[in-house]
Every structure is written in structure tokens, then in C-alpha cells.
PDB file of C-alpha atoms in Angstrom:
ATOM      1  CA  MET Y1223       6.964  11.995   3.565  1.00 86.00           C
ATOM      2  CA  TRP Y1224       4.010  10.232   1.953  1.00 88.00           C
ATOM      3  CA  ALA Y1225       3.726   8.618  -1.480  1.00 85.00           C
ATOM      4  CA  GLU Y1226       0.037   9.196  -2.118  1.00 82.00           C
ATOM      5  CA  SER Y1227      -0.166   7.137  -5.278  1.00 84.00           C
ATOM      6  CA  ILE Y1228       1.908   5.586  -8.004  1.00 87.00           C
ATOM      7  CA  TYR Y1229       0.531   4.389 -11.308  1.00 89.00           C
ATOM      8  CA  VAL Y1230       2.148   2.943 -14.403  1.00 92.00           C
ATOM      9  CA  CYS Y1231       0.111   2.269 -17.563  1.00 94.00           C
ATOM     10  CA  PRO Y1232      -0.453  -1.473 -17.985  1.00 93.00           C
ATOM     11  CA  GLU Y1233       1.502  -1.636 -21.256  1.00 95.00           C
ATOM     12  CA  LYS Y1234       4.566  -0.062 -19.547  1.00 94.00           C
ATOM     13  CA  ARG Y1235       4.566  -2.206 -16.393  1.00 91.00           C
ATOM     14  CA  ARG Y1236       7.472  -4.501 -15.476  1.00 91.00           C
ATOM     15  CA  CYS Y1237       9.926  -2.112 -17.154  1.00 95.00           C
ATOM     16  CA  GLY Y1238      11.391  -0.542 -14.012  1.00 94.00           C
ATOM     17  CA  ILE Y1239       9.298   2.639 -14.153  1.00 96.00           C
ATOM     18  CA  ALA Y1240       7.677   2.188 -10.727  1.00 93.00           C
ATOM     19  CA  SER Y1241      11.050   1.366  -9.190  1.00 95.00           C
ATOM     20  CA  ALA Y1242      12.586   4.504 -10.708  1.00 95.00           C
ATOM     21  CA  LEU Y1243       9.693   6.654  -9.481  1.00 92.00           C
ATOM     22  CA  PHE Y1244       9.865   5.177  -6.017  1.00 91.00           C
ATOM     23  CA  GLU Y1245      13.637   5.560  -5.828  1.00 94.00           C
ATOM     24  CA  LYS Y1246      13.137   9.234  -6.696  1.00 94.00           C
ATOM     25  CA  ALA Y1247      10.557   9.562  -3.896  1.00 93.00           C
ATOM     26  CA  GLU Y1248      13.027   8.013  -1.441  1.00 95.00           C
ATOM     27  CA  GLU Y1249      15.780  10.335  -2.694  1.00 96.00           C
ATOM     28  CA  LEU Y1250      13.489  13.330  -2.215  1.00 95.00           C
ATOM     29  CA  ALA Y1251      12.627  12.167   1.306  1.00 95.00           C
ATOM     30  CA  ARG Y1252      16.328  11.860   2.157  1.00 95.00           C
ATOM     31  CA  SER Y1253      16.937  15.382   0.817  1.00 97.00           C
ATOM     32  CA  TYR Y1254      14.428  16.606   3.434  1.00 96.00           C
ATOM     33  CA  GLY Y1255      16.152  14.625   6.169  1.00 96.00           C
ATOM     34  CA  GLU Y1256      13.596  11.825   6.240  1.00 93.00           C
ATOM     35  CA  GLU Y1257      14.537   8.156   6.466  1.00 91.00           C
ATOM     36  CA  THR Y1258      11.475   6.574   4.894  1.00 90.00           C
ATOM     37  CA  VAL Y1259       8.469   7.098   2.646  1.00 92.00           C
ATOM     38  CA  TYR Y1260       5.048   6.296   4.091  1.00 91.00           C
ATOM     39  CA  ASN Y1261       2.537   4.579   1.798  1.00 89.00           C
ATOM     40  CA  TYR Y1262      -1.209   4.059   1.997  1.00 85.00           C
ATOM     41  CA  VAL Y1263      -2.056   0.824   0.205  1.00 84.00           C
ATOM     42  CA  HIS Y1264      -5.443  -0.883   0.092  1.00 79.00           C
ATOM     43  CA  PRO Y1265      -5.199  -4.459   1.449  1.00 76.00           C
ATOM     44  CA  ASN Y1266      -6.545  -5.805  -1.883  1.00 75.00           C
ATOM     45  CA  ASN Y1267      -3.660  -4.271  -3.827  1.00 83.00           C
ATOM     46  CA  ASP Y1268      -1.459  -7.368  -3.765  1.00 82.00           C
ATOM     47  CA  LYS Y1269       0.849  -6.109  -6.510  1.00 87.00           C
ATOM     48  CA  MET Y1270       1.686  -2.864  -4.718  1.00 88.00           C
ATOM     49  CA  ILE Y1271       2.091  -4.678  -1.396  1.00 86.00           C
ATOM     50  CA  GLY Y1272       4.506  -7.102  -3.063  1.00 89.00           C
ATOM     51  CA  PHE Y1273       6.344  -4.224  -4.748  1.00 92.00           C
ATOM     52  CA  LEU Y1274       6.801  -2.384  -1.447  1.00 92.00           C
ATOM     53  CA  ALA Y1275       7.816  -5.567   0.376  1.00 92.00           C
ATOM     54  CA  SER Y1276      10.502  -6.114  -2.272  1.00 93.00           C
ATOM     55  CA  LYS Y1277      11.794  -2.615  -1.431  1.00 93.00           C
ATOM     56  CA  GLY Y1278      12.057  -3.511   2.285  1.00 92.00           C
ATOM     57  CA  TYR Y1279       8.828  -1.907   3.502  1.00 90.00           C
ATOM     58  CA  ASN Y1280       6.674  -3.443   6.253  1.00 87.00           C
ATOM     59  CA  VAL Y1281       3.161  -2.846   7.564  1.00 83.00           C
ATOM     60  CA  LEU Y1282       3.094   0.014  10.045  1.00 80.00           C
ATOM     61  CA  ASN Y1283      -0.326   0.250  11.675  1.00 71.00           C
ATOM     62  CA  LEU Y1284      -3.049   1.468   9.347  1.00 65.00           C
ATOM     63  CA  ILE Y1285      -6.329  -0.410   9.089  1.00 71.00           C
ATOM     64  CA  GLU Y1286      -9.898   0.667   8.405  1.00 76.00           C
ATOM     65  CA  ILE Y1287     -12.736  -1.035  10.205  1.00 78.00           C
ATOM     66  CA  ARG Y1288     -16.434  -0.869   9.288  1.00 82.00           C
ATOM     67  CA  LYS Y1289     -19.562  -2.967   9.531  1.00 84.00           C
ATOM     68  CA  PRO Y1290     -20.459  -4.895   6.366  1.00 86.00           C
ATOM     69  CA  TYR Y1291     -23.067  -3.424   4.056  1.00 89.00           C
ATOM     70  CA  ASN Y1292     -26.457  -5.161   4.039  1.00 92.00           C
ATOM     71  CA  GLY Y1293     -26.085  -8.308   1.965  1.00 93.00           C
ATOM     72  CA  GLU Y1294     -22.312  -7.978   1.642  1.00 91.00           C
ATOM     73  CA  LYS Y1295     -20.517 -11.323   1.713  1.00 89.00           C
ATOM     74  CA  LEU Y1296     -17.028 -11.339   3.206  1.00 86.00           C
ATOM     75  CA  HIS Y1297     -15.013 -14.416   2.253  1.00 87.00           C
ATOM     76  CA  THR Y1298     -11.596 -13.899   3.809  1.00 85.00           C
ATOM     77  CA  LYS Y1299     -10.258 -13.666   7.349  1.00 86.00           C
ATOM     78  CA  MET Y1300      -7.663 -11.085   8.319  1.00 80.00           C
ATOM     79  CA  GLN Y1301      -5.571 -11.287  11.460  1.00 79.00           C
ATOM     80  CA  VAL Y1302      -4.633  -7.968  13.058  1.00 75.00           C
ATOM     81  CA  GLY Y1303      -2.685  -8.486  16.242  1.00 73.00           C
ATOM     82  CA  GLY Y1304      -4.799 -10.781  18.410  1.00 80.00           C
ATOM     83  CA  ASN Y1305      -8.023 -10.000  16.519  1.00 79.00           C
ATOM     84  CA  SER Y1306      -9.572 -11.858  13.604  1.00 81.00           C
ATOM     85  CA  PHE Y1307     -11.812  -9.976  11.175  1.00 83.00           C
ATOM     86  CA  ASP Y1308     -13.980 -11.004   8.239  1.00 82.00           C
ATOM     87  CA  TYR Y1309     -12.618  -9.387   5.122  1.00 79.00           C
TER      88      TYR Y1309
END
């Protein structure tokens, strides 16, 4: 089962809404006999990554690789297995 997206209005964040929604997604997955919920999260989405980590989730294997656009400046390095990428 996939959680495609989750969004809470900024003024309602840090009130337990995302946790309640995600717990419901996990409950729904269990009702279908699934053990986990898969999530696609952009690597820049630090808050969602932290949220999922706090729920016990780990990185599975999804990355996107592309050449930089002309003039694009990449300022960060990302390690994926034994490979280092500009990010």
C-alpha cells in the first residue's frame, strides 16, 4: 500500500493530525493484510523524512538520477551505496 501524499495546513501542524492520518493509513494497510505503507518522499522534504523516521520507517531504494540543467549549481553531496552524487 502506498501513501501518495499527506498534507496538513501550516496553521494546524504539530497538533497530531499527520500522525492520526498516518496511523489510519497503517490500519488500512493491515486490514488488507499488508505489513507496511510505502512512501515516496522527495529528498529535500526534511520534515516528512523526519516524521517517517520517527514512525520507524527507513529508506528502501528509490532514487532519481538526472544530468544537471545548464547553469544549475548543485551544492550538496549525496552518498548512495558506494556512489557519491552532486545534489
